[in-house]
Short mmCIF file of C-alpha atoms in Angstrom, two decimals:
data_model
loop_
_atom_site.label_atom_id
_atom_site.label_comp_id
_atom_site.label_asym_id
_atom_site.label_seq_id
_atom_site.Cartn_x
_atom_site.Cartn_y
_atom_site.Cartn_z
CA MET I 1 -82.48 73.15 197.62
CA GLY I 2 -82.09 71.38 193.89
CA VAL I 3 -79.01 70.82 192.21
CA ARG I 4 -78.27 73.38 188.94
CA LEU I 5 -78.12 70.23 186.32
CA MET I 6 -76.98 69.59 182.47
CA VAL I 7 -77.73 66.08 181.42
CA VAL I 8 -75.95 64.80 178.26
CA ASP I 9 -76.33 61.93 176.46
CA ASP I 10 -75.96 60.51 172.55
CA HIS I 11 -79.85 58.67 173.62
CA ARG I 12 -81.72 62.49 173.47
CA LEU I 13 -85.34 60.87 174.98
CA LEU I 14 -82.96 59.05 177.85
CA ALA I 15 -81.50 62.69 178.68
CA GLU I 16 -85.46 64.07 177.93
CA ALA I 17 -86.52 61.77 180.70
CA LEU I 18 -83.59 61.10 183.03
CA ALA I 19 -83.64 65.55 183.16
CA SER I 20 -87.73 65.28 183.26
CA ALA I 21 -87.20 62.50 186.71
CA LEU I 22 -84.83 64.88 187.86
CA LYS I 23 -87.19 68.37 187.29
CA LEU I 24 -89.37 65.86 189.47
CA ARG I 25 -87.44 66.04 191.85
CA GLY I 26 -86.45 69.91 192.25
CA HIS I 27 -83.87 69.67 190.53
CA ARG I 28 -82.98 72.69 188.13
CA VAL I 29 -82.09 71.65 184.45
CA LEU I 30 -80.87 73.53 182.39
CA ALA I 31 -80.35 71.06 179.14
CA ALA I 32 -81.38 67.85 178.30
CA ALA I 33 -78.50 67.67 175.11
CA ALA I 34 -77.07 65.60 172.32
CA PRO I 35 -75.45 64.49 171.17
CA THR I 36 -71.85 64.34 173.13
CA ALA I 37 -69.77 65.10 170.83
CA GLY I 38 -70.83 69.07 171.22
CA ALA I 39 -71.42 69.32 175.10
CA ALA I 40 -68.84 69.95 176.16
CA GLU I 41 -69.49 73.58 174.03
CA LEU I 42 -72.47 74.26 176.09
CA VAL I 43 -71.85 72.61 178.90
CA VAL I 44 -68.79 75.72 179.65
CA SER I 45 -71.27 77.99 178.21
CA ARG I 46 -74.08 77.28 180.27
CA ALA I 47 -71.44 76.28 184.17
CA PRO I 48 -74.07 73.21 185.60
CA GLU I 49 -73.31 72.60 189.03
CA VAL I 50 -73.29 69.17 188.08
CA CYS I 51 -73.10 67.71 184.44
CA LEU I 52 -74.61 64.31 184.27
CA MET I 53 -72.66 62.11 180.85
CA GLY I 54 -73.82 59.79 179.33
CA THR I 55 -71.42 57.56 177.39
CA ALA I 56 -72.59 53.81 175.53
CA ALA I 57 -68.54 53.01 175.57
CA PRO I 58 -67.14 54.01 178.16
CA ASP I 59 -64.13 51.57 177.46
CA GLU I 60 -63.66 53.32 173.35
CA PRO I 61 -61.01 56.15 172.66
CA GLY I 62 -61.56 59.45 172.93
CA ALA I 63 -65.22 58.51 174.71
CA PHE I 64 -64.22 61.26 177.94
CA ASP I 65 -62.37 64.08 175.81
CA PRO I 66 -65.00 66.76 176.58
CA ILE I 67 -65.20 65.83 180.27
CA VAL I 68 -61.49 67.18 179.16
CA ARG I 69 -62.18 69.92 177.55
CA ILE I 70 -64.92 70.78 180.77
CA ARG I 71 -62.44 70.32 182.80
CA ARG I 72 -59.87 71.95 181.63
CA ASP I 73 -62.20 75.40 181.11
CA ARG I 74 -64.32 75.28 183.73
CA PRO I 75 -63.29 73.19 185.94
CA GLN I 76 -66.01 74.17 189.06
CA VAL I 77 -68.94 71.60 186.82
CA ALA I 78 -68.14 68.20 188.57
CA VAL I 79 -68.89 65.98 185.80
CA LEU I 80 -70.11 62.73 186.96
CA VAL I 81 -70.84 59.56 184.11
CA LEU I 82 -73.30 57.40 183.53
CA GLY I 83 -73.02 54.22 181.71
CA PRO I 84 -72.54 50.51 181.97
CA VAL I 85 -70.62 49.15 183.23
CA PRO I 86 -67.32 49.25 182.71
CA ASN I 87 -64.21 47.19 182.91
CA PRO I 88 -61.28 49.08 185.51
CA ARG I 89 -59.17 50.48 182.50
CA GLY I 90 -62.75 52.41 181.92
CA ILE I 91 -63.31 53.22 185.19
CA ALA I 92 -59.90 54.92 185.36
CA ALA I 93 -60.19 56.68 182.09
CA ALA I 94 -62.87 58.25 183.55
CA PHE I 95 -61.24 59.36 186.80
CA ALA I 96 -58.38 60.23 184.70
CA ALA I 97 -60.13 63.14 182.75
CA GLY I 98 -61.09 64.59 185.07
CA ALA I 99 -65.11 62.40 186.09
CA CYS I 100 -65.61 62.76 189.81
CA GLY I 101 -67.84 59.80 189.75
CA TYR I 102 -69.54 56.82 187.73
CA VAL I 103 -72.96 55.38 187.60
CA ARG I 104 -74.57 52.47 186.24
CA HIS I 105 -77.45 53.39 183.24
CA ASP I 106 -79.64 51.14 185.26
CA GLU I 107 -79.14 52.91 188.48
CA ARG I 108 -82.53 53.74 190.48
CA ILE I 109 -82.81 57.46 190.35
CA GLU I 110 -82.47 57.84 193.92
CA GLY I 111 -79.06 56.30 193.01
CA VAL I 112 -78.33 59.22 190.45
CA GLU I 113 -79.89 61.75 193.05
CA ARG I 114 -77.57 60.54 195.69
CA ALA I 115 -74.50 61.15 193.65
CA ILE I 116 -75.30 64.01 192.20
CA VAL I 117 -75.14 66.06 195.64
CA LYS I 118 -72.11 64.21 196.55
CA ALA I 119 -70.37 65.28 192.92
CA ARG I 120 -71.59 68.94 193.98
CA ALA I 121 -70.43 68.54 197.82
CA GLY I 122 -66.78 67.64 195.47
CA ASP I 123 -66.65 63.92 196.90
CA ALA I 124 -66.17 61.08 194.92
CA ALA I 125 -69.56 59.21 193.38
CA VAL I 126 -68.41 55.19 192.62
CA ALA I 127 -71.12 53.10 193.62
CA PRO I 128 -68.58 50.74 196.16
CA GLY I 129 -69.20 47.94 193.96
CA LEU I 130 -67.86 48.75 191.22
CA LEU I 131 -65.03 49.37 192.65
CA GLN I 132 -64.68 46.40 194.51
CA GLY I 133 -65.28 44.92 191.03
CA ALA I 134 -62.61 47.36 189.09
CA PHE I 135 -59.59 46.08 191.84
CA ALA I 136 -60.74 42.71 192.17
CA GLU I 137 -59.42 42.37 188.41
CA LEU I 138 -56.87 44.66 188.62
CA LEU I 139 -55.21 42.74 191.17
CA ASN I 140 -56.20 38.73 189.65
CA PRO I 141 -56.72 39.84 185.79
CA ALA I 142 -57.88 36.81 183.85
CA VAL I 143 -54.85 35.54 181.77
CA GLN I 144 -55.99 36.65 178.32
CA PRO I 145 -54.20 33.60 175.91
CA ASP I 146 -54.01 36.98 173.41
CA ASP I 147 -53.26 39.96 174.76
CA GLU I 148 -53.69 42.27 171.74
CA GLY I 149 -51.73 44.77 174.44
CA GLN I 150 -48.77 43.19 174.31
CA ARG I 151 -49.52 41.93 170.09
CA LEU I 152 -49.45 45.36 169.85
CA LEU I 153 -46.41 45.85 171.77
CA ARG I 154 -44.29 43.78 170.11
CA MET I 155 -44.78 45.47 165.95
CA LEU I 156 -43.15 47.70 167.58
CA THR I 157 -39.55 48.40 167.98
CA PRO I 158 -37.18 49.76 170.44
CA ARG I 159 -37.47 52.60 168.92
CA GLU I 160 -40.71 53.02 168.63
CA ILE I 161 -41.75 51.95 171.86
CA GLU I 162 -39.81 55.24 173.21
CA VAL I 163 -41.38 56.99 170.92
CA LEU I 164 -44.79 55.51 171.65
CA VAL I 165 -44.18 56.25 175.47
CA ARG I 166 -43.58 60.56 174.49
CA VAL I 167 -46.23 60.61 172.22
CA ALA I 168 -48.45 59.75 175.32
CA GLU I 169 -47.22 61.68 177.58
CA GLY I 170 -47.85 64.98 175.09
CA GLU I 171 -44.40 65.65 173.35
CA ASP I 172 -44.69 66.87 169.51
CA THR I 173 -41.88 66.50 166.89
CA ARG I 174 -38.99 68.53 168.41
CA LEU I 175 -38.99 66.68 171.74
CA ILE I 176 -39.19 63.69 171.10
CA ALA I 177 -35.42 64.81 168.44
CA ALA I 178 -33.94 66.53 171.47
CA GLY I 179 -35.02 63.52 173.89
CA MET I 180 -33.71 61.03 171.67
CA GLY I 181 -31.00 62.80 170.21
CA ILE I 182 -31.93 61.96 166.80
CA ALA I 183 -33.44 64.42 163.88
CA PRO I 184 -36.59 65.95 163.88
CA SER I 185 -37.25 64.67 160.05
CA THR I 186 -36.11 61.27 161.68
CA ALA I 187 -38.58 61.46 164.94
CA ARG I 188 -41.27 62.17 162.59
CA THR I 189 -40.43 59.45 159.99
CA HIS I 190 -40.68 57.44 163.44
CA VAL I 191 -44.72 58.65 165.00
CA GLN I 192 -45.67 57.99 160.55
CA ARG I 193 -44.25 53.76 161.88
CA VAL I 194 -45.72 53.60 165.05
CA LEU I 195 -49.14 55.34 163.96
CA MET I 196 -49.00 52.81 160.72
CA LYS I 197 -48.66 50.12 162.40
CA LEU I 198 -51.00 50.39 165.13
CA GLY I 199 -53.56 51.65 162.86
CA VAL I 200 -54.43 54.88 164.01
CA GLY I 201 -54.82 58.56 162.22
CA SER I 202 -53.54 60.27 164.64
CA ARG I 203 -51.43 60.94 168.48
CA LEU I 204 -54.00 60.97 170.68
CA GLU I 205 -55.84 57.86 168.66
CA ALA I 206 -52.10 55.90 169.59
CA ALA I 207 -52.16 57.51 173.21
CA ALA I 208 -55.07 56.31 173.56
CA LEU I 209 -54.60 52.93 171.99
CA ALA I 210 -51.54 52.34 174.03
CA ALA I 211 -53.92 53.38 177.11
CA ARG I 212 -56.89 50.83 176.66
CA THR I 213 -54.94 48.08 175.51
CA GLY I 214 -52.12 48.36 178.23
CA LEU I 215 -49.69 48.50 175.32
CA LEU I 216 -48.79 52.61 177.99
CA ASP I 217 -47.54 49.92 180.87
CA ARG I 218 -45.77 47.96 178.88
CA ALA I 219 -44.23 50.62 176.54
CA ALA I 220 -42.62 51.42 180.18
CA VAL I 221 -41.31 49.05 181.20
CA SER I 222 -39.54 48.44 178.06
CA VAL I 223 -36.98 51.10 178.78
CA LEU I 224 -34.34 51.27 180.73
CA PRO I 225 -35.08 52.83 185.22
CA ASP I 226 -32.73 55.48 184.57
CA GLY I 227 -34.98 56.50 181.25
CA PRO I 228 -35.30 55.87 177.74
CA LYS I 229 -32.79 53.81 176.03
CA HIS I 230 -30.72 56.06 173.40
CA GLY I 231 -29.18 55.28 170.44
CA PRO I 232 -26.59 57.56 167.97
CA PRO I 233 -27.58 60.58 166.72
CA GLY I 234 -29.50 59.70 163.51
CA ASP I 235 -30.86 56.91 164.08
#
């Protein structure tokens, strides 16, 4: 029996071509939508068994935000990412957002179909080669003479590093202030300084940038084992 599918891609022609190929193989394609910006609402409303979501830039901040919305509102929908070979953090970000698989955009239709079937069955669908490459790079990272995460981290004070960690954990201004023992206005000022130094316009962008560059990993080890360092109230 065919799978109830939805294909989403910023490139409408690619989405429609893939949808047509899958229809010929007996699958029920509910829609071939573009762009991905409005994908979440459409997928939530149509509730397919599997959603194939194309992305041209898996390493970009916010690339997988639609998946977060889909998994929150329609947890029964299995989302497969279709895109270029990302760095290990790109694959990790896709799974962290709730994707159940990652398929190369140059994969043969047979490979795409196998991934769809695995996704519907609740299994992870990632080509062994992608996983091997990801693990190899994570275990033996290439030396980066101008590491972006380290460069950004050097721009922040210890206090601002703690604020960034708390922002990434989803704390609002009130919680940040309470956790650090400072006034809400002071916490708000620290947050604005972090955003300004990182060159981003929102807390979500700051968290995404920190995760993408490895800044968050480095920030986590910049605090004491028992928790972030605290200064006197009002700091």
